[in-house]
Coordinates of C-alpha atoms and ligand atoms in Angstrom, one line a residue:
M107 CA 78.2 136.1 101.9
Q108 CA 81.0 134.4 100.4
I109 CA 82.9 135.3 96.6
I110 CA 82.5 132.0 95.2
D111 CA 85.0 131.9 92.0
I112 CA 84.4 129.5 89.3
P113 CA 86.5 129.3 86.5
D114 CA 85.8 130.6 82.9
Y115 CA 86.4 126.2 81.7
V116 CA 84.2 125.1 84.9
K117 CA 81.3 128.1 83.9
R118 CA 81.6 127.1 80.4
A119 CA 80.9 123.5 80.3
L120 CA 77.8 124.5 83.3
N121 CA 76.5 126.4 81.2
L122 CA 76.9 123.8 78.1
L123 CA 74.5 121.4 80.1
E124 CA 72.1 123.9 81.6
S125 CA 71.3 125.8 78.1
S126 CA 70.7 122.2 76.6
G127 CA 68.0 122.3 79.6
Y128 CA 70.2 120.1 81.9
E129 CA 70.6 121.1 85.7
A130 CA 75.2 121.3 85.9
Y131 CA 76.8 121.8 89.4
I132 CA 80.0 121.6 90.8
V133 CA 80.3 119.3 93.3
G134 CA 82.0 116.5 96.3
G135 CA 85.6 118.0 96.9
A136 CA 85.5 121.2 94.5
A137 CA 82.6 122.8 96.0
R138 CA 83.7 122.2 99.6
D139 CA 87.3 123.0 99.0
I140 CA 85.5 126.8 97.8
I141 CA 83.5 127.3 100.6
L142 CA 86.6 126.8 102.6
G143 CA 88.2 129.4 100.8
D144 CA 90.9 126.5 98.5
V145 CA 91.3 127.0 95.9
P146 CA 90.3 123.2 93.9
S147 CA 92.7 121.0 92.1
D148 CA 90.2 120.0 90.3
Y149 CA 86.5 119.9 89.6
D150 CA 83.8 117.2 89.7
I151 CA 80.7 118.6 87.8
A152 CA 77.0 116.4 88.5
S153 CA 73.8 116.5 86.5
S154 CA 71.0 115.4 85.7
A155 CA 72.1 114.4 82.0
T156 CA 72.5 111.0 81.6
P157 CA 76.2 110.2 80.0
D158 CA 74.9 109.7 76.7
E159 CA 72.7 113.2 77.0
C160 CA 76.5 114.8 78.2
L161 CA 78.4 113.3 75.8
G162 CA 75.7 115.0 72.9
V163 CA 75.9 118.5 74.3
F164 CA 79.8 118.7 74.4
E165 CA 80.4 116.9 70.9
K166 CA 77.9 119.5 70.0
A167 CA 80.0 122.1 71.8
K168 CA 83.4 120.4 69.4
I169 CA 84.5 120.1 73.3
K170 CA 86.6 116.9 73.5
T171 CA 85.3 113.6 75.3
V172 CA 86.6 111.1 77.4
D173 CA 84.2 108.0 77.9
T174 CA 85.9 106.8 80.9
S175 CA 83.0 104.6 82.8
K176 CA 79.7 105.6 80.9
K177 CA 77.8 102.7 83.0
H178 CA 79.1 104.7 86.4
G179 CA 77.1 107.2 84.9
T180 CA 80.7 109.2 84.8
I181 CA 82.0 111.2 81.3
V182 CA 85.1 113.4 80.9
V183 CA 85.3 116.3 78.9
I184 CA 88.6 118.4 78.3
I185 CA 88.5 122.3 78.1
E186 CA 90.9 124.4 77.4
G187 CA 93.2 121.4 78.5
H188 CA 91.3 120.9 81.7
Q189 CA 89.6 117.8 82.2
I190 CA 86.2 117.2 84.4
E191 CA 84.8 114.6 85.0
I192 CA 80.8 114.8 84.8
T193 CA 78.4 112.3 86.9
T194 CA 74.7 111.6 85.8
Y195 CA 73.0 111.9 89.2
R196 CA 72.8 108.9 90.5
V197 CA 70.5 106.5 93.3
D198 CA 73.3 103.9 94.3
G199 CA 71.9 100.5 94.8
D200 CA 71.9 98.1 97.9
Y201 CA 75.7 97.9 98.9
A202 CA 75.8 93.5 99.5
D203 CA 79.1 94.0 100.4
N204 CA 80.0 96.4 102.4
R205 CA 81.9 98.5 99.6
H206 CA 80.5 98.0 96.5
P207 CA 77.1 99.4 95.5
D208 CA 75.2 95.7 93.6
N209 CA 73.8 98.4 90.9
V210 CA 73.8 102.8 89.9
T211 CA 70.7 104.1 88.9
F212 CA 70.6 107.3 86.9
T213 CA 68.1 109.6 88.7
R214 CA 66.8 113.0 87.6
S215 CA 66.7 114.4 91.1
I216 CA 68.8 116.2 92.9
E217 CA 67.8 114.4 96.5
E218 CA 68.2 111.9 95.7
D219 CA 71.8 112.1 94.2
V220 CA 73.2 114.5 97.1
A221 CA 71.6 111.1 99.5
R222 CA 74.4 108.4 98.4
R223 CA 77.3 111.4 99.4
D224 CA 79.2 110.5 102.2
F225 CA 80.0 113.6 104.5
T226 CA 77.8 116.8 104.7
M227 CA 80.7 118.6 103.3
N228 CA 80.9 116.7 100.6
A229 CA 77.3 117.5 99.6
I230 CA 77.5 120.9 99.1
Y231 CA 76.2 121.7 95.2
I232 CA 76.9 124.9 93.2
N233 CA 75.7 126.0 90.1
S234 CA 77.4 128.8 87.6
N235 CA 74.9 132.0 89.3
S236 CA 76.8 130.1 92.0
E237 CA 73.4 129.3 93.8
L238 CA 73.8 126.7 96.3
V239 CA 72.4 123.6 97.3
D240 CA 72.7 123.0 100.8
L241 CA 70.8 119.5 101.8
F242 CA 72.6 118.3 104.7
G243 CA 73.9 121.5 106.4
G244 CA 77.1 121.1 104.8
I245 CA 78.4 124.6 105.2
K246 CA 77.3 125.1 108.6
D247 CA 79.8 121.5 109.7
I248 CA 82.3 123.5 107.2
E249 CA 82.5 126.4 109.5
A250 CA 82.0 124.5 112.7
G251 CA 84.8 122.3 111.1
I252 CA 82.6 119.1 111.8
I253 CA 82.9 115.2 109.7
R254 CA 79.4 113.9 110.1
T255 CA 77.7 111.1 107.5
C256 CA 74.3 112.0 105.7
G257 CA 72.2 110.4 107.2
E258 CA 72.2 107.8 109.9
P259 CA 76.6 107.2 110.7
D260 CA 75.5 103.1 111.0
R261 CA 74.0 103.0 108.1
R262 CA 76.3 104.7 105.5
F263 CA 79.1 102.7 107.3
E264 CA 77.6 99.4 107.1
E265 CA 76.7 100.7 103.5
D266 CA 80.8 101.4 102.5
A267 CA 82.9 100.4 105.4
L268 CA 85.6 103.1 103.4
R269 CA 83.6 106.1 103.8
I270 CA 85.6 105.4 107.9
M271 CA 88.9 105.9 106.4
R272 CA 88.1 108.6 104.5
A273 CA 86.3 110.3 107.9
L274 CA 89.2 109.4 109.4
R275 CA 91.4 111.2 106.3
F276 CA 89.3 114.3 106.1
A277 CA 89.6 115.3 110.1
A278 CA 93.6 114.5 109.5
V279 CA 93.8 116.6 106.3
L280 CA 91.8 119.5 107.0
G281 CA 92.1 119.1 111.2
F282 CA 88.0 118.9 111.8
E283 CA 86.3 117.4 115.1
I284 CA 84.4 113.8 113.9
E285 CA 80.9 114.9 115.0
E286 CA 80.3 112.5 118.4
K287 CA 77.6 110.0 116.6
T288 CA 79.6 109.4 113.7
R289 CA 82.7 109.1 116.0
A290 CA 80.5 106.4 117.8
S291 CA 79.6 104.6 115.0
I292 CA 82.8 104.5 114.2
F293 CA 84.6 102.9 117.2
K294 CA 81.4 100.6 116.3
N295 CA 81.9 99.9 112.6
Y296 CA 85.7 100.3 111.9
K297 CA 86.4 96.0 111.8
L298 CA 84.5 96.0 108.3
L299 CA 87.4 98.0 107.2
S300 CA 88.8 94.6 106.8
G301 CA 86.5 93.7 104.2
I302 CA 87.7 96.8 101.8
S303 CA 90.0 96.4 98.7
K304 CA 93.3 97.2 100.4
E305 CA 94.5 99.7 97.5
R306 CA 90.9 102.0 98.2
I307 CA 92.0 101.8 102.1
A308 CA 96.1 102.7 101.2
T309 CA 95.0 105.7 98.9
E310 CA 92.9 107.2 102.2
F311 CA 95.9 106.2 104.4
I312 CA 98.6 107.3 102.7
K313 CA 97.0 111.0 102.1
L314 CA 95.5 111.0 106.1
L315 CA 99.5 110.6 106.7
K316 CA 100.2 113.5 105.4
G317 CA 97.6 115.9 107.2
K318 CA 98.1 118.4 109.7
N319 CA 96.1 116.6 112.1
A320 CA 97.9 112.6 111.1
S321 CA 99.1 112.7 115.3
G322 CA 96.1 113.6 116.4
V323 CA 94.1 111.2 114.6
I324 CA 95.6 107.8 115.0
R325 CA 95.7 108.5 118.8
E326 CA 92.4 109.5 119.2
Y327 CA 91.6 106.5 116.5
L328 CA 94.0 104.2 117.7
E329 CA 92.2 100.8 117.2
V330 CA 91.3 101.6 113.9
F331 CA 94.8 101.8 112.9
G332 CA 95.3 98.4 114.9
L333 CA 93.4 96.5 112.3
F334 CA 95.7 97.4 109.8
L335 CA 99.6 97.8 112.4
P336 CA 98.5 95.7 115.3
V337 CA 102.2 96.8 116.8
L338 CA 100.8 100.5 117.3
L339 CA 98.5 99.3 120.2
K340 CA 101.5 97.7 121.6
M341 CA 103.1 101.0 120.9
K342 CA 100.8 102.5 123.4
G343 CA 102.5 103.0 127.2
F344 CA 105.2 101.3 126.3
D345 CA 108.3 103.3 128.1
Q346 CA 111.3 102.5 126.0
K347 CA 113.7 103.0 129.5
T348 CA 116.4 105.4 128.1
K349 CA 117.2 109.0 128.9
Y350 CA 116.7 109.3 125.5
H351 CA 113.4 109.0 125.5
D352 CA 110.4 111.0 127.9
K353 CA 107.3 109.8 126.0
D354 CA 106.5 106.4 125.1
M355 CA 106.9 104.7 122.0
L356 CA 104.2 105.8 120.5
E357 CA 104.0 108.8 121.5
H358 CA 108.0 109.0 120.5
T359 CA 107.0 108.1 117.0
L360 CA 103.8 110.5 116.3
A361 CA 105.8 113.6 117.5
V362 CA 108.3 112.2 115.0
L363 CA 105.5 112.1 112.3
D364 CA 104.4 115.6 113.1
G365 CA 108.3 116.3 112.8
I366 CA 108.5 115.2 109.1
D367 CA 108.5 118.3 106.4
P368 CA 107.9 118.4 103.7
K369 CA 105.5 115.8 104.1
T370 CA 106.1 113.3 101.3
D371 CA 104.1 109.4 100.7
E372 CA 107.8 107.3 101.8
L373 CA 109.1 109.9 104.4
C374 CA 105.8 109.8 107.0
M375 CA 105.5 106.6 106.4
A376 CA 109.2 105.8 107.2
A377 CA 108.4 108.1 110.6
L378 CA 105.0 106.0 111.5
L379 CA 107.5 103.0 111.1
H380 CA 110.6 103.5 112.2
D381 CA 110.6 102.7 115.3
V382 CA 107.7 99.4 115.0
G383 CA 110.6 97.0 115.7
K384 CA 111.2 98.3 118.9
T385 CA 108.6 96.2 121.0
E386 CA 110.2 93.3 119.2
V387 CA 114.0 93.3 120.7
F388 CA 113.3 95.5 123.6
C389 CA 115.0 94.6 126.7
V390 CA 115.8 95.7 130.1
D391 CA 119.2 95.6 131.4
K392 CA 120.2 94.5 135.6
N393 CA 120.5 98.6 136.1
G394 CA 116.9 98.6 135.0
V395 CA 118.2 100.6 131.4
G396 CA 116.3 99.5 128.1
H397 CA 117.8 97.8 125.2
M398 CA 116.5 98.1 121.7
K399 CA 119.3 96.6 119.7
N400 CA 118.8 95.8 115.6
H401 CA 115.4 97.3 116.3
N402 CA 115.6 98.5 112.5
K403 CA 115.8 95.1 111.0
Y404 CA 112.8 94.2 113.1
S405 CA 110.9 97.3 112.1
M406 CA 111.5 96.5 108.2
I407 CA 109.9 93.2 109.1
I408 CA 107.0 94.6 110.2
A409 CA 106.8 97.4 107.5
E410 CA 107.5 94.9 104.7
K411 CA 104.5 92.9 105.9
F412 CA 102.4 96.5 106.8
L413 CA 103.2 97.7 103.6
S414 CA 102.8 94.9 100.8
D415 CA 99.3 93.6 102.9
L416 CA 98.3 97.4 101.4
K417 CA 99.7 96.3 98.3
F418 CA 101.9 99.8 98.2
S419 CA 103.8 99.4 95.4
N420 CA 107.7 97.9 95.2
S421 CA 109.6 101.4 94.6
F422 CA 107.4 102.6 97.6
K423 CA 108.2 99.8 99.8
K424 CA 112.2 100.0 98.8
K425 CA 112.4 103.8 99.3
V426 CA 110.4 103.1 103.0
D427 CA 112.5 100.2 103.4
N428 CA 115.8 101.9 103.1
L429 CA 114.8 105.5 105.6
I430 CA 114.1 102.5 108.1
R431 CA 117.4 101.3 107.7
L432 CA 119.8 103.8 107.8
H433 CA 117.5 106.4 110.2
D434 CA 120.3 105.1 113.0
V435 CA 122.8 105.3 110.4
F436 CA 125.2 108.9 110.6
P437 CA 127.8 108.8 108.4
Q438 CA 130.4 112.0 108.9
S439 CA 133.5 111.8 107.5
E440 CA 133.4 112.8 103.6
V441 CA 134.9 109.6 102.4
Q442 CA 131.6 108.1 104.4
I443 CA 129.6 110.4 102.8
R444 CA 130.7 110.1 99.5
K445 CA 130.1 106.3 99.6
F446 CA 126.6 107.0 101.6
L447 CA 126.0 109.0 98.0
A448 CA 127.5 106.5 95.9
H449 CA 125.2 103.6 96.7
S450 CA 121.9 105.9 96.5
S451 CA 121.5 109.8 95.1
V452 CA 121.6 113.5 97.1
E453 CA 117.8 113.5 97.1
F454 CA 118.0 110.5 99.4
M455 CA 120.1 111.3 101.6
R456 CA 118.5 114.8 102.0
E457 CA 115.2 113.3 102.9
L458 CA 117.0 110.7 104.8
S459 CA 118.1 114.0 106.8
V460 CA 114.6 115.5 107.3
L461 CA 114.0 112.0 109.3
Q462 CA 116.4 111.8 111.1
R463 CA 116.3 115.6 112.4
A464 CA 111.8 114.5 113.2
D465 CA 113.0 111.9 115.4
I466 CA 116.3 113.2 117.1
N467 CA 113.3 116.4 117.6
G468 CA 111.2 113.7 119.3
H469 CA 114.2 112.9 121.5
A470 CA 114.4 114.4 125.2
P471 CA 114.6 117.6 125.1
N472 CA 118.9 117.7 126.6
H473 CA 119.5 114.3 124.2
R474 CA 119.6 115.9 120.8
E475 CA 123.2 115.6 120.2
R476 CA 122.3 113.5 117.2
M477 CA 121.8 117.1 115.0
A478 CA 124.7 118.2 115.0
Y479 CA 125.9 115.0 113.0
V480 CA 123.1 116.2 110.5
D481 CA 123.9 119.4 109.9
L482 CA 127.6 118.6 109.6
R483 CA 126.6 116.2 107.4
E484 CA 123.9 118.4 105.1
K485 CA 127.4 120.8 104.9
I486 CA 129.8 118.1 104.1
I487 CA 127.2 117.2 100.7
D488 CA 126.8 121.2 99.9
K489 CA 131.0 120.4 99.2
I490 CA 130.8 117.7 97.7
I491 CA 128.3 119.2 95.3
V492 CA 129.9 122.6 95.1
E493 CA 133.3 120.3 94.2
E494 CA 131.2 118.6 91.9
Q495 CA 133.5 115.9 93.5
C496 CA 133.1 111.9 92.0
I497 CA 130.3 110.1 93.4
N498 CA 129.1 108.1 90.4
M499 CA 130.3 105.9 88.0
R500 CA 129.1 107.9 85.6
E501 CA 131.4 110.5 87.0
L502 CA 134.4 108.9 86.3
A503 CA 137.4 111.0 84.4
I504 CA 137.8 107.3 82.4
S505 CA 136.4 105.4 79.9
G506 CA 135.6 101.6 79.4
Q507 CA 137.4 101.9 76.3
D508 CA 140.0 104.4 78.3
V509 CA 141.1 100.9 80.4
I510 CA 141.3 98.8 77.2
D511 CA 143.1 101.3 75.3
A512 CA 145.7 101.4 78.5
G513 CA 145.7 97.7 77.6
I514 CA 143.7 96.0 79.0
P515 CA 142.2 93.1 76.6
E516 CA 138.3 93.6 76.6
G517 CA 135.8 91.3 78.8
P518 CA 134.4 91.3 82.2
R519 CA 137.7 92.1 83.6
V520 CA 137.6 96.1 82.2
G521 CA 134.5 96.3 84.0
E522 CA 136.1 95.8 87.7
I523 CA 138.3 97.7 87.2
M524 CA 136.3 100.4 86.9
R525 CA 134.7 99.5 89.9
H526 CA 138.0 99.2 91.4
V527 CA 138.8 102.7 90.0
F528 CA 135.5 103.7 91.5
S529 CA 136.6 102.8 94.5
K530 CA 139.7 104.4 94.9
V531 CA 138.4 107.2 93.8
L532 CA 135.6 107.3 96.5
E533 CA 137.8 106.3 99.5
G534 CA 139.6 110.0 98.1
T535 CA 142.9 107.8 97.4
L536 CA 143.0 108.3 93.8
A537 CA 141.9 111.9 92.3
N538 CA 139.7 111.9 89.9
E539 CA 141.9 112.6 86.6
K540 CA 141.9 111.1 83.9
E541 CA 146.2 111.0 83.2
E542 CA 146.7 109.9 87.0
I543 CA 143.5 107.4 86.3
I544 CA 145.6 105.7 83.6
R545 CA 148.7 105.8 85.5
Y546 CA 147.5 103.4 88.1
I547 CA 146.2 101.1 86.1
G548 CA 149.4 101.2 83.9
D549 CA 151.4 100.6 87.5
R550 CA 148.8 98.6 89.2
F551 CA 147.5 96.0 86.8
N552 CA 151.1 96.4 84.5
G553 CA 148.6 96.2 81.5
K554 CA 148.6 93.4 80.8
G555 CA 144.6 92.5 82.6
K556 CA 146.5 90.5 85.2
Ligands
ATP293 P1 89.8 115.4 97.4 O1 90.1 116.0 97.7 O2 90.5 114.0 98.1 O3 89.5 114.8 95.5 P2 86.9 114.3 97.2 O4 85.8 114.7 98.3 O5 86.4 115.3 96.1 O6 88.4 114.7 98.2 P3 86.4 112.4 95.7 O7 86.8 110.8 96.3 O8 86.9 112.8 94.4 O9 86.8 112.8 97.2 O10 84.8 112.3 95.8 C1 83.9 113.1 95.4 C2 83.3 113.2 96.3 O11 82.6 112.5 95.9 C3 82.9 112.9 97.5 O12 83.2 114.3 97.7 C4 81.8 112.5 98.1 O13 80.3 113.3 97.6 C5 81.9 111.2 97.5 N1 82.5 110.1 97.5 C6 83.5 109.5 97.3 N2 83.7 108.9 97.9 C7 82.5 108.2 98.1 C8 82.0 107.1 99.4 N3 82.6 106.6 99.6 N4 80.5 107.3 100.0 C9 79.6 108.1 99.3 N5 80.0 109.2 97.8 C10 81.3 109.6 98.1
MG294 MG1 87.9 114.7 94.2

């Protein structure tokens, strides 16, 4: 028998509802995580109490409540600094548009609430005494590592096609297999995903990409991903005809994705997209060797369209874009690296190294020479940091006022001179020392701003 450890603040919420005569259970991801032996990051509760009844119970106990989405049955309570979502047992109405139930009806029946949940592993209920309600056999499926819809998969995916992405996301994150009928239904119904809000898809997609078996899921369900990123279908079986690659384009990409560590949103997305432009520029010379000049540029164009379609934020797009643009660039001298750092940041360069290492490891084993460039660059970055070298205008030993004091009249010329001085410092031809810089300004600009 599994030992179920429920934190005191969650027990308190469950107990308050129970002692007022209602049912209350930990549900969803938290219950799943507990059965998996993981510690949930947050706890959701399902209760037979209506939202108003819940509010009444917690207000009486002087616990802070937030009425987030009472209409849909959810309120939030804050106990000992932790937020807990409490959702009233519901029956979802008809789904006319494959995504939103037309109306939400509250119910006192746990059986009805269980039936609306997506997968058996997400339909387990745990109460304050650690008693389990598992009407769909979720525990058995978790133990076997299986994702299975609650009820007929076709009907469940037709109701809400996002569940298809959720199934793939859970398969990638948990390393589970999708049960045969559920799998067949995904292939039958995945086109319904085109009617689902892009933001909801993007949220699942990014979680999926960071999953430990993302590559396996993308490989197995390639058609589904092709719906959003058709170029992936072209990449399968695409021989790059160079000695640097022993895998086709898709397999190389998946190897790079596997190699990303740590798995951040931007790095995983850049890994997926870094080479997609190769399909556009590929050509074979008279010796039968493949060339993919400027592929970064085309990868960026395809990435921009894909990320915009899925409504990713501008800052996310910019970061991914920069990673793709530079994934084949290897500055090696201290001067080059200082200039790179000045345009980006130490954090960005470290992330670029993660992508480049994964990319290089995805090349044929005897063509990973570029790893030495990354190693060297990392050492040089360490040195720049230890020596506190100037890589930012703000770190210059002089200020705008110093430039004015050196005889340059106030105005745009001051900024120009600051930028000029900064570029000299980056190049290593001028030391970042106040006296020396002032002398340089005096000599070079004659103290008259000309
Ligand atoms: P995570 O660990 O990402 O939070 P989760 O399973 O908790 O995973 P949530 O989106 O937080 O996912 O949803 C909580 C619960 O609500 C799920 O476990 C599931 O029971 C139910 N649920 C969520 N989305 C759907 C859906 N589209 N269709 C049916 N049930 C759903
Ligand atoms: Mg959750």
